PDB file of C-alpha atoms in Angstrom:
ATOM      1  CA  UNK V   1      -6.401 -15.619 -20.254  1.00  0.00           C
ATOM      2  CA  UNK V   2      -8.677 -18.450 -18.926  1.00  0.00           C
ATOM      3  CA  UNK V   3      -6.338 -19.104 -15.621  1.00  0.00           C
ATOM      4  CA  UNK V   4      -8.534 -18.397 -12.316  1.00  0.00           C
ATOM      5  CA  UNK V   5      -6.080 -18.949  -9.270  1.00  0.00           C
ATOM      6  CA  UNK V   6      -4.833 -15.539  -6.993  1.00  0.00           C
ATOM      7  CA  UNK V   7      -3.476 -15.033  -3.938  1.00  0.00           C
ATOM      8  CA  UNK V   8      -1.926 -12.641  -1.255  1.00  0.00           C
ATOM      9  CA  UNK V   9       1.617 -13.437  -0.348  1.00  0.00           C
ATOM     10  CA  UNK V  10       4.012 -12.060   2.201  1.00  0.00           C
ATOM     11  CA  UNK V  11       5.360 -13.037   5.752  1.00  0.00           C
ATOM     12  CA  UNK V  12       3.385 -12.691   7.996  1.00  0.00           C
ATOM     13  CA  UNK V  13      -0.245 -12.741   6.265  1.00  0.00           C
ATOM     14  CA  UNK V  14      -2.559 -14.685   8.487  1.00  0.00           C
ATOM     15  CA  UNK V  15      -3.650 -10.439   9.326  1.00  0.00           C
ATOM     16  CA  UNK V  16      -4.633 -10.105   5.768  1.00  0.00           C
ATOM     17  CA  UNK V  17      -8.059  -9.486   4.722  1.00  0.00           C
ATOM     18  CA  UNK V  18      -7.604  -9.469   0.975  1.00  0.00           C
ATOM     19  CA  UNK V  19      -9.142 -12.487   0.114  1.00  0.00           C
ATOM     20  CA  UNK V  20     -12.321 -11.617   2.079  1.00  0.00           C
ATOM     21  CA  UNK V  21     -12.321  -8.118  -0.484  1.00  0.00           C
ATOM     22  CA  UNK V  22     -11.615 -10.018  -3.402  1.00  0.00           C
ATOM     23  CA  UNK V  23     -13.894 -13.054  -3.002  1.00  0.00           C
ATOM     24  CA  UNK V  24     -16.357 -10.445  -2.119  1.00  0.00           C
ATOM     25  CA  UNK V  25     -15.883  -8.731  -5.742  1.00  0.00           C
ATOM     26  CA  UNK V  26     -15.714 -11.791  -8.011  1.00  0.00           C
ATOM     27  CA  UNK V  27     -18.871 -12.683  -6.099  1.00  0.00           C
ATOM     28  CA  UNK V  28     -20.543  -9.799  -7.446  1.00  0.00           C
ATOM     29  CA  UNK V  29     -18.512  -9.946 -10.978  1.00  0.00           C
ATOM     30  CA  UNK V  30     -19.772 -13.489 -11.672  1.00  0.00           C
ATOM     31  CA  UNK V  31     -16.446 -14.873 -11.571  1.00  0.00           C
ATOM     32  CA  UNK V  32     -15.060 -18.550 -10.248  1.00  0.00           C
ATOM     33  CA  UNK V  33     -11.832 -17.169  -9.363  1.00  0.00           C
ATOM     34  CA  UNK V  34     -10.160 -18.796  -6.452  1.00  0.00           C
ATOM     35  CA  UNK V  35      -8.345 -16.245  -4.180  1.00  0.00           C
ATOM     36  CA  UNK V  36      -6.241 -17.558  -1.535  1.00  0.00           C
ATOM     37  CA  UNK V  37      -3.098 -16.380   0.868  1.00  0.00           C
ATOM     38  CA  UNK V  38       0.207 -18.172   1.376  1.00  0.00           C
ATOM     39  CA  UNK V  39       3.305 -17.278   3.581  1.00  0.00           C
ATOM     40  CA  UNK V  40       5.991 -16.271   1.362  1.00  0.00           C
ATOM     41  CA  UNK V  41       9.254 -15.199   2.676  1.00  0.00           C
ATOM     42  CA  UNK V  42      11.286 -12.858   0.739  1.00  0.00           C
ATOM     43  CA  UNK V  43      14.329 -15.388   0.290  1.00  0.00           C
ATOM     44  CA  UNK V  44      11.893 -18.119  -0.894  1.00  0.00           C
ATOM     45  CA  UNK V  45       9.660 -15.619  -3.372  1.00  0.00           C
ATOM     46  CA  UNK V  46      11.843 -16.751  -6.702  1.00  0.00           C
ATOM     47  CA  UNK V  47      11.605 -20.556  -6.415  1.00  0.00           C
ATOM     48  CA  UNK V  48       7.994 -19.845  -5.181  1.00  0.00           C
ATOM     49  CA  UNK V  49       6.932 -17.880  -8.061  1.00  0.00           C
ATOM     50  CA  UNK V  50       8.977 -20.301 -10.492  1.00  0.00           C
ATOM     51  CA  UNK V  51       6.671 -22.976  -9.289  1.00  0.00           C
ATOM     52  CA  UNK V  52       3.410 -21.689 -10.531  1.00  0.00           C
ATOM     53  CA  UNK V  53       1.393 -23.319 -13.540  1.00  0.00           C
ATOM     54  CA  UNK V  54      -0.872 -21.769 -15.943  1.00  0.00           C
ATOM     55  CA  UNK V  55      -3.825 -22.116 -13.811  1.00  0.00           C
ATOM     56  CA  UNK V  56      -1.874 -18.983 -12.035  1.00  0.00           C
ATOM     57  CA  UNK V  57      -3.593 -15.244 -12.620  1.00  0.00           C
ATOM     58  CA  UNK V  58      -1.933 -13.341 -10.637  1.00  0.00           C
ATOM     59  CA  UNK V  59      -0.747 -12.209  -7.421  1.00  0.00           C
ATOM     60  CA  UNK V  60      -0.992  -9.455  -4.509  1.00  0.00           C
ATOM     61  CA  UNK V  61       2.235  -8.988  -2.839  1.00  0.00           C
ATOM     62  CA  UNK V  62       2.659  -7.325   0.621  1.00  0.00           C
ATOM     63  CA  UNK V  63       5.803  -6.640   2.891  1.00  0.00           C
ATOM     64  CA  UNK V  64       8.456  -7.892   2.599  1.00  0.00           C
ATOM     65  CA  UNK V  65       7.785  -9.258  -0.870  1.00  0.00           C
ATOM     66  CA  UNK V  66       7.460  -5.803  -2.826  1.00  0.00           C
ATOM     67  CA  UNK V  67      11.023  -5.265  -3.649  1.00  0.00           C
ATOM     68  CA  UNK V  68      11.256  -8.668  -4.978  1.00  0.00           C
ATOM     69  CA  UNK V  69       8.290  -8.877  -6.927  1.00  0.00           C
ATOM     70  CA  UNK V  70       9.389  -5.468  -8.984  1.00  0.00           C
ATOM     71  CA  UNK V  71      12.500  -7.901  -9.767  1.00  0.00           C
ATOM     72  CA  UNK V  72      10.683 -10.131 -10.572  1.00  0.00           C
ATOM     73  CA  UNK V  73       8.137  -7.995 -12.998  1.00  0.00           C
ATOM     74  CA  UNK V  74       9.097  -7.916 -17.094  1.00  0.00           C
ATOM     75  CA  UNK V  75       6.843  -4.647 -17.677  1.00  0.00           C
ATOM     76  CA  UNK V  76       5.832  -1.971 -14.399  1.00  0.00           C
ATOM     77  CA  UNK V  77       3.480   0.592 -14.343  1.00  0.00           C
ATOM     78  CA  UNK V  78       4.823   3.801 -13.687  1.00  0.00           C
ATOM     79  CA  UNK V  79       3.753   4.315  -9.963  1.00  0.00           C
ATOM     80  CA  UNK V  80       6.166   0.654  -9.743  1.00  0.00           C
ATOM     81  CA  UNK V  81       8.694   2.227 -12.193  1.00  0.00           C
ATOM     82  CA  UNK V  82       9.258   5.390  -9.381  1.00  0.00           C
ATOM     83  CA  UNK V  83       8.552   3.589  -6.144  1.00  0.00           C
ATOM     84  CA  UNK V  84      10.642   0.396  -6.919  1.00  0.00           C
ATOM     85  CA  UNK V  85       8.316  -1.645  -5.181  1.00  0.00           C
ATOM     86  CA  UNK V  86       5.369  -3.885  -7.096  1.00  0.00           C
ATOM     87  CA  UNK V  87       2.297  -4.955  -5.055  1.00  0.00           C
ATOM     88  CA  UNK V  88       0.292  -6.743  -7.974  1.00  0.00           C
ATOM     89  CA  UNK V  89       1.455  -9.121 -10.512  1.00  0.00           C
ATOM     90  CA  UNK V  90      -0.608 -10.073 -13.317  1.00  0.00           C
ATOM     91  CA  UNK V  91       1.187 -13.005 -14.224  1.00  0.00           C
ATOM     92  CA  UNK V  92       1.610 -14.590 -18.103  1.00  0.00           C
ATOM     93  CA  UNK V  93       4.278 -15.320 -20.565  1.00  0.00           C
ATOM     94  CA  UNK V  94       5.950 -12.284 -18.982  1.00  0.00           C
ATOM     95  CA  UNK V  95       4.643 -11.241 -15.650  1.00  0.00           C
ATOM     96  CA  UNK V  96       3.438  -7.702 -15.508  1.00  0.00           C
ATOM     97  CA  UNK V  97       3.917  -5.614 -11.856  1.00  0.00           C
ATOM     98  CA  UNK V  98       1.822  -3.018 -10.730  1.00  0.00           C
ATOM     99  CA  UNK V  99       2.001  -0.800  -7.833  1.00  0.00           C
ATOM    100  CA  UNK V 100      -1.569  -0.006  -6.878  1.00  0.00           C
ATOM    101  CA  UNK V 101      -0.890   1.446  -3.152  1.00  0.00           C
ATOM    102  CA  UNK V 102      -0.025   4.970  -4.558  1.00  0.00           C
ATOM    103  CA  UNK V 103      -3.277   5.140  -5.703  1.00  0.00           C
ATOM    104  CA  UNK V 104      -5.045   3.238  -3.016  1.00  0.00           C
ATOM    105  CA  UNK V 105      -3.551   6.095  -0.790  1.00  0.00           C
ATOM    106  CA  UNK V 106      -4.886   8.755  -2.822  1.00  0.00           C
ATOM    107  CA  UNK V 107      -8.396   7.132  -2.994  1.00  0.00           C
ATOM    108  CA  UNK V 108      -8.489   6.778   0.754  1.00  0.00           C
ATOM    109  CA  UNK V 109      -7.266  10.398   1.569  1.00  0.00           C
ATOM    110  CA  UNK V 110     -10.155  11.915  -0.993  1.00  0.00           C
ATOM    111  CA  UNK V 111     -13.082   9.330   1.302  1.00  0.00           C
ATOM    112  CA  UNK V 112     -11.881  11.441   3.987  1.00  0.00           C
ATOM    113  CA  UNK V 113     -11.731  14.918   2.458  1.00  0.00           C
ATOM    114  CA  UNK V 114      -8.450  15.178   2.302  1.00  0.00           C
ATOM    115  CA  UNK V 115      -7.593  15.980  -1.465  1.00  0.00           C
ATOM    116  CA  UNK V 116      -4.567  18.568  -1.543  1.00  0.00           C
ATOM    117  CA  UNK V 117      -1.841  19.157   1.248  1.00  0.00           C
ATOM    118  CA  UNK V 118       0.936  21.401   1.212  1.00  0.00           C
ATOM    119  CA  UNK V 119       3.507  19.263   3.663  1.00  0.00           C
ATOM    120  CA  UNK V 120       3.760  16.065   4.636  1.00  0.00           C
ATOM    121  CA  UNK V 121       5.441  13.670   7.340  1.00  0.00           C
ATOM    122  CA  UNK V 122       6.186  10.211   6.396  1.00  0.00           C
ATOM    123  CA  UNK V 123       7.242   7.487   9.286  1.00  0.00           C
ATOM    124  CA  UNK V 124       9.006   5.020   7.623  1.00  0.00           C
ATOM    125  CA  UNK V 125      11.817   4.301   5.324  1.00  0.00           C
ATOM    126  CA  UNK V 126      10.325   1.113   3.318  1.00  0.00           C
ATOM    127  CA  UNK V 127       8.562   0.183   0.138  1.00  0.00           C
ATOM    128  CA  UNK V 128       5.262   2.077   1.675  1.00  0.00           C
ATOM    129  CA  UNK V 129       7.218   4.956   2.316  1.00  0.00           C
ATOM    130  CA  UNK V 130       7.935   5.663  -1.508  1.00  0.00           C
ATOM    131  CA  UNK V 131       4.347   4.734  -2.757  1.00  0.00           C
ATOM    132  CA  UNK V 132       3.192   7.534   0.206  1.00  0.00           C
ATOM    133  CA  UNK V 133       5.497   9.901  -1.393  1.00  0.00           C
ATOM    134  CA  UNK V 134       3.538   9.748  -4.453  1.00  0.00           C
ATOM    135  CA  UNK V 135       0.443  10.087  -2.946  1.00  0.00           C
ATOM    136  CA  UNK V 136       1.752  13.367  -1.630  1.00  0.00           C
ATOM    137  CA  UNK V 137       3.344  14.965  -4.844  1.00  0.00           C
ATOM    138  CA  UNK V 138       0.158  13.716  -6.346  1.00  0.00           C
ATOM    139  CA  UNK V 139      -1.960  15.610  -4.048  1.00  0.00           C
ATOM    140  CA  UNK V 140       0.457  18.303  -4.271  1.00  0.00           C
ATOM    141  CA  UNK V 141       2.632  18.544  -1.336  1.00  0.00           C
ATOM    142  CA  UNK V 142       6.089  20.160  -2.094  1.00  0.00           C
ATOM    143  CA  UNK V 143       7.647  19.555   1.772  1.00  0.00           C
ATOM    144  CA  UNK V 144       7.980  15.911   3.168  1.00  0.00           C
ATOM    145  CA  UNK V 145      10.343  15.135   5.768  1.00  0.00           C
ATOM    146  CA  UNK V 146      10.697  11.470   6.356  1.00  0.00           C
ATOM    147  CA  UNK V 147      11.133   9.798   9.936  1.00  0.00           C
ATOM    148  CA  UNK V 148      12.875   6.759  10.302  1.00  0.00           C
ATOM    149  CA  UNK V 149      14.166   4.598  13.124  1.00  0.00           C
ATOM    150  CA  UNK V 150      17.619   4.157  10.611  1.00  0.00           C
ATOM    151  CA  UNK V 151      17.611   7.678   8.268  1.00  0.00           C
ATOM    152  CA  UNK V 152      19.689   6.597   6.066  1.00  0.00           C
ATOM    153  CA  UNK V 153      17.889   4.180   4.608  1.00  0.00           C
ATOM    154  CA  UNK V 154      15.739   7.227   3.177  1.00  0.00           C
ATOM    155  CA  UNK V 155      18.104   8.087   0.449  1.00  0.00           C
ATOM    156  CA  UNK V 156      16.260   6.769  -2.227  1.00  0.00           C
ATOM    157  CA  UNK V 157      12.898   8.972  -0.925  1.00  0.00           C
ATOM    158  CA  UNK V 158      15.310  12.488  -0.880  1.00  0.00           C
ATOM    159  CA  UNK V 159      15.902  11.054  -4.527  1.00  0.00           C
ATOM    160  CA  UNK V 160      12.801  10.450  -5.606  1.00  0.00           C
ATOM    161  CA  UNK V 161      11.640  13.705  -3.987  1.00  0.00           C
ATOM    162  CA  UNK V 162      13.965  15.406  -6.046  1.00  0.00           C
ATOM    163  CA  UNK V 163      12.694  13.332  -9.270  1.00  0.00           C
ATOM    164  CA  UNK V 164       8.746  14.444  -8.450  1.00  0.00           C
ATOM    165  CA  UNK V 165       9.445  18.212  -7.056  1.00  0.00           C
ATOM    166  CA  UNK V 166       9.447  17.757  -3.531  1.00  0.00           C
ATOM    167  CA  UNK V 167      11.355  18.617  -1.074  1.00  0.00           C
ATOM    168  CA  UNK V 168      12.455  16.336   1.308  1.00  0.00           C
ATOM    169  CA  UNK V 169      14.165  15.943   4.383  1.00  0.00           C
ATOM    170  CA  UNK V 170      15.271  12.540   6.678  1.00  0.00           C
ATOM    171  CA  UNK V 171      15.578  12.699  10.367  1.00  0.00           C
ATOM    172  CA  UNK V 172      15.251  10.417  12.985  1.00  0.00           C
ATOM    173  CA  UNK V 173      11.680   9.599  14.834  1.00  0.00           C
ATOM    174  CA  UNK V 174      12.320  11.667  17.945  1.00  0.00           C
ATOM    175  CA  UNK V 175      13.910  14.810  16.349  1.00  0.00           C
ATOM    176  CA  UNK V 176      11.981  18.176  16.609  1.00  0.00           C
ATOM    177  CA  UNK V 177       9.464  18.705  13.892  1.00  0.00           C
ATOM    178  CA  UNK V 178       7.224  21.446  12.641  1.00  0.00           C
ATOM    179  CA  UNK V 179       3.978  21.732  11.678  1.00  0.00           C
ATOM    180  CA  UNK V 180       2.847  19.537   8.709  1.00  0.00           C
ATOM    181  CA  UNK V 181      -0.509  19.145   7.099  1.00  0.00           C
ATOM    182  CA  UNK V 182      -0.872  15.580   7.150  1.00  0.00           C
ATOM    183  CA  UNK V 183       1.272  12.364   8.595  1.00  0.00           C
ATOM    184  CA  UNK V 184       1.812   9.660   6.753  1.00  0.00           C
ATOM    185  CA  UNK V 185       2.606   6.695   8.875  1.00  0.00           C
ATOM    186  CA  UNK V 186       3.511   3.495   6.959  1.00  0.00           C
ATOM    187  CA  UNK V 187       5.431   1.412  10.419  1.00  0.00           C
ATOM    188  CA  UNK V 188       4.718  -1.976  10.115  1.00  0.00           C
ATOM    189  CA  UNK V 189       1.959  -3.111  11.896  1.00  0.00           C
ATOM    190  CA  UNK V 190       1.661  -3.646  15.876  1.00  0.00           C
ATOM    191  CA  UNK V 191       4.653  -1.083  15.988  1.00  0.00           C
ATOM    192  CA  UNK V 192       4.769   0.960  19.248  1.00  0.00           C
ATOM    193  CA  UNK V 193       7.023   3.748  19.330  1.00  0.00           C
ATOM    194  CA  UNK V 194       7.964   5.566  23.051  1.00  0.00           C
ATOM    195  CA  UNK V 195       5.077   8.029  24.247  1.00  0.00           C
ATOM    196  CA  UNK V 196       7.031  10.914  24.126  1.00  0.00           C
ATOM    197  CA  UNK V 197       7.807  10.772  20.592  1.00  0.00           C
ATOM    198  CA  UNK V 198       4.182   9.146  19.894  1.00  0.00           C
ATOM    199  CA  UNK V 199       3.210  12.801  22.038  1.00  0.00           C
ATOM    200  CA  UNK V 200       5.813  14.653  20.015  1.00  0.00           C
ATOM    201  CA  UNK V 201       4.940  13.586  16.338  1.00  0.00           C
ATOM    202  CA  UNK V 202       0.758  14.358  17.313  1.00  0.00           C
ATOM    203  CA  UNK V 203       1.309  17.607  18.482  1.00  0.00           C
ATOM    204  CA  UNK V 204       2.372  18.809  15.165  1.00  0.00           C
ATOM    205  CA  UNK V 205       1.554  16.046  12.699  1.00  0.00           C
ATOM    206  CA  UNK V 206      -1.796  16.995  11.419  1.00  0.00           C
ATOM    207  CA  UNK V 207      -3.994  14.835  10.165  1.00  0.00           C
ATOM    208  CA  UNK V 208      -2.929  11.201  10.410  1.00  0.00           C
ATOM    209  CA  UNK V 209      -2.993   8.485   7.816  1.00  0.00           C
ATOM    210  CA  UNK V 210      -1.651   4.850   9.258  1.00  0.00           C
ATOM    211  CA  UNK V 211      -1.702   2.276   6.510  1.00  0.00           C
ATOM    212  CA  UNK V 212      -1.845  -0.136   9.125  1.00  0.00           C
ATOM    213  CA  UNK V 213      -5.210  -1.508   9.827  1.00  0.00           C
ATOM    214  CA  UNK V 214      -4.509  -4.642  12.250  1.00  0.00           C
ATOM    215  CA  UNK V 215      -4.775  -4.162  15.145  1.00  0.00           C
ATOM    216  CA  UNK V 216      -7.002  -1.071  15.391  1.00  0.00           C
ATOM    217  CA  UNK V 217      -6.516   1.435  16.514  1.00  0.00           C
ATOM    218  CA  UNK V 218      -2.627   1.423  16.241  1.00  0.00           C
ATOM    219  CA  UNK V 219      -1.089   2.321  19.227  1.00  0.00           C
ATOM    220  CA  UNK V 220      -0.156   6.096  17.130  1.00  0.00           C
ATOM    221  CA  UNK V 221      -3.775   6.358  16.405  1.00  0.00           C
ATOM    222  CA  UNK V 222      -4.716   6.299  19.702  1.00  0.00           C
ATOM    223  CA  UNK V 223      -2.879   9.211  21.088  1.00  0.00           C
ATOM    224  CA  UNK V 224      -3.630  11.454  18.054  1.00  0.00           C
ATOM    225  CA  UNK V 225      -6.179  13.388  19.738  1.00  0.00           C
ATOM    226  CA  UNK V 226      -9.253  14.934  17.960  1.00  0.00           C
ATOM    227  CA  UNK V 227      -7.550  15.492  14.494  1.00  0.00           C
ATOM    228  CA  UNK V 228      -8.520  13.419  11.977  1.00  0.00           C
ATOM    229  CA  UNK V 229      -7.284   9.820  11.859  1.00  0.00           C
ATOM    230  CA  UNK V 230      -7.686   7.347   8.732  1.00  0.00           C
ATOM    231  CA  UNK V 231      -7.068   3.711   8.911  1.00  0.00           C
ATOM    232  CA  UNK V 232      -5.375   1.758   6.744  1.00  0.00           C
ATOM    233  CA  UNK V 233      -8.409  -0.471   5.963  1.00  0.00           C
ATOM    234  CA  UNK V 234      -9.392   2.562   3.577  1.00  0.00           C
ATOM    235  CA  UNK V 235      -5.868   2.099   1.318  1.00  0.00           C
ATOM    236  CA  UNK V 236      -6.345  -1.894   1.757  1.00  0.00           C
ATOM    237  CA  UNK V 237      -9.565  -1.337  -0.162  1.00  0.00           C
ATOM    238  CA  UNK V 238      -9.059   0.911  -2.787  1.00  0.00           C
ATOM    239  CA  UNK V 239      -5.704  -0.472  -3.566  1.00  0.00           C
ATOM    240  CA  UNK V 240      -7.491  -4.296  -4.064  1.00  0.00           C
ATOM    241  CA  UNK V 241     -10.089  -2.205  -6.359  1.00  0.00           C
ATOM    242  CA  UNK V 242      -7.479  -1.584  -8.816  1.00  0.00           C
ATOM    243  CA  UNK V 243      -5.870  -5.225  -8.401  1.00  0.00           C
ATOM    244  CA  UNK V 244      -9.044  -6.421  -9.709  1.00  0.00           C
ATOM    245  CA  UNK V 245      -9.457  -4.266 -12.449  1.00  0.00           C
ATOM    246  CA  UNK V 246      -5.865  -5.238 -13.129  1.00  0.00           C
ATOM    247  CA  UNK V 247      -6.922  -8.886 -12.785  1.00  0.00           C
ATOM    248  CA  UNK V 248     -10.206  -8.871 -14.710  1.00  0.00           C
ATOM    249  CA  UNK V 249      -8.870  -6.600 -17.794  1.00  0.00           C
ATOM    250  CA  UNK V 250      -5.520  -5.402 -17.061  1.00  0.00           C
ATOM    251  CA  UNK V 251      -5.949  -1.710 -16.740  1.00  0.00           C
ATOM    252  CA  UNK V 252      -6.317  -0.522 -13.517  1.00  0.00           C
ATOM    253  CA  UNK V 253      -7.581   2.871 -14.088  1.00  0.00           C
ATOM    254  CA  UNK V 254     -10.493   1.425 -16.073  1.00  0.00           C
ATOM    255  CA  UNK V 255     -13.445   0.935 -14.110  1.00  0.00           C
ATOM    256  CA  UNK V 256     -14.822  -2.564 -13.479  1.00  0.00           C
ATOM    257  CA  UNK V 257     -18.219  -3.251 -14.654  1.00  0.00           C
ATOM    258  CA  UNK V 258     -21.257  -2.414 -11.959  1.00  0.00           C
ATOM    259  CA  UNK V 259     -17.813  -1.241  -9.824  1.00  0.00           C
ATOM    260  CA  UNK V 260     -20.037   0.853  -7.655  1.00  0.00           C
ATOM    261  CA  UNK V 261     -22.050  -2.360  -6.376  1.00  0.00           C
ATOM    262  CA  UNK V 262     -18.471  -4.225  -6.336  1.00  0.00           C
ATOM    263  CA  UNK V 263     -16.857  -1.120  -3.848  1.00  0.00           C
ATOM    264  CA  UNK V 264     -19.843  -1.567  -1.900  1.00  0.00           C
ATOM    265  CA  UNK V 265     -19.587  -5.457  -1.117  1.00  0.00           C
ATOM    266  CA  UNK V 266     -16.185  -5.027  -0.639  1.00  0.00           C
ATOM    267  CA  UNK V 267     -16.565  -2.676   1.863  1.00  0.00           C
ATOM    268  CA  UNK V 268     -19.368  -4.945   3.348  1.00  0.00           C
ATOM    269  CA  UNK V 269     -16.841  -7.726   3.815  1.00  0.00           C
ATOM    270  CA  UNK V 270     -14.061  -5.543   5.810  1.00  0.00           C
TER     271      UNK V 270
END
């Protein structure tokens, strides 16, 4: 595949710092890839996609284009296949959708130490939600109870809970809690919830994990106290490791060449 154009869609992305981590990496890979961003709203994401030529490599896809782009996707991966959400497309005769956040998660946890937890908390109800949920069965938890502003919309996690062997509950943000290992926060970005419940969901949320990264810290960061507390910059980056190993030769478990010197200019550019 000789095509050479990428980009980062969603709505909003002027936030996004993906095409500072991928120029960063093709730098470093030798490769004249072009890597741009574009506002995409969900409604307009078919005609959008339609109207791409052959110069067209792929895509990363962020909120609120991941439902659509698993539509969209001919073949998933199996982290896609669970989650129902795709965040890469490697596009072709038959575009191929990837969901590279479960992993990014997982990647990001293990920087921090954290490699095996035994209950989770998840705030949020979204595409994120589902790809944390893997994380956590992956690293073992068999307890997640989900917080959501609308608990209903969780159904599909108590499923998929079910599917990977954990249990899982749905309440609403300010409901009582008890202890969990680690919090899994995946609001959109620049969301502030009450203090109280902010207060609340610290005192007994263990460490925290916010996948959002802009701006920083997020206003639940900030009251966490002297737990541990990991950014979502650390997800953003492992995550876009595996879209370029996607991109460059379609596996992404398969480590890119000199991917140690690649990581570390990525990180540079962050």
């Amino acid at each position: 595949m000789t095509s050479s154009r990428l980009a980062v869609w969603g709505d909003p992305i002027a936030h996004s710092q993906s095409p500072a981590l991928h120029a960063a990496a093709y730098r470093v890979l030798g490769m004249e890839w072009e890597y741009g961003r574009r506002q995409v709203s969900a409604p307009a994401f078919r005609e959008t996609l339609a109207s791409l030529d052959a110069s067209w490599r792929g895509l990363s896809l962020t909120m609120p284009l991941k439902e659509e782009a698993f539509r969209a996707a001919a073949t998933r991966d199996r982290h896609a296949e669970l989650s129902g959400a795709v965040n890469t497309l490697l596009l072709g005769s038959e575009p191929a959708g990837f969901n590279t956040d479960v992993g990014g998660i997982v990647d990001a946890l293990a920087e921090n130490g954290i490699t095996a937890v035994g209950t989770v908390r998840i705030l949020g109800a979204g595409a994120t939600a589902a790809s944390a949920l893997l994380a956590a069965a992956g690293l073992g938890a068999t307890r997640a109870e989900v917080r959501a502003r609308r608990p209903e919309r969780a159904a599909g996690l108590v499923a998929l809970g079910e599917s990977l062997g954990v249990r899982v509950t749905t309440d609403a943000l300010d409901a009582p809690a008890e202890w969990v290992d680690l919090t899994l926060a995946t609001l959109p970005s620049g969301t502030e919830l009450d203090e109280s419940v902010s207060a609340r969901l610290a005192d007994d949320g263990g460490a925290l994990f916010d996948a959002a990264y802009a701006p920083w810290p997020s206003a639940l960061a900030s009251v966490w106290g002297e737990r541990p507390v990991i950014s979502g910059l650390g997800m953003l980056l492992h995550q876009a490791v595996r879209q370029i190993r996607i991109f460059h030769h379609g596996d992404p478990l398969e480590p890119l060449p000199d991917e140690g010197r690649v990581v570390a200019a990525m990180r540079a550019a962050l």
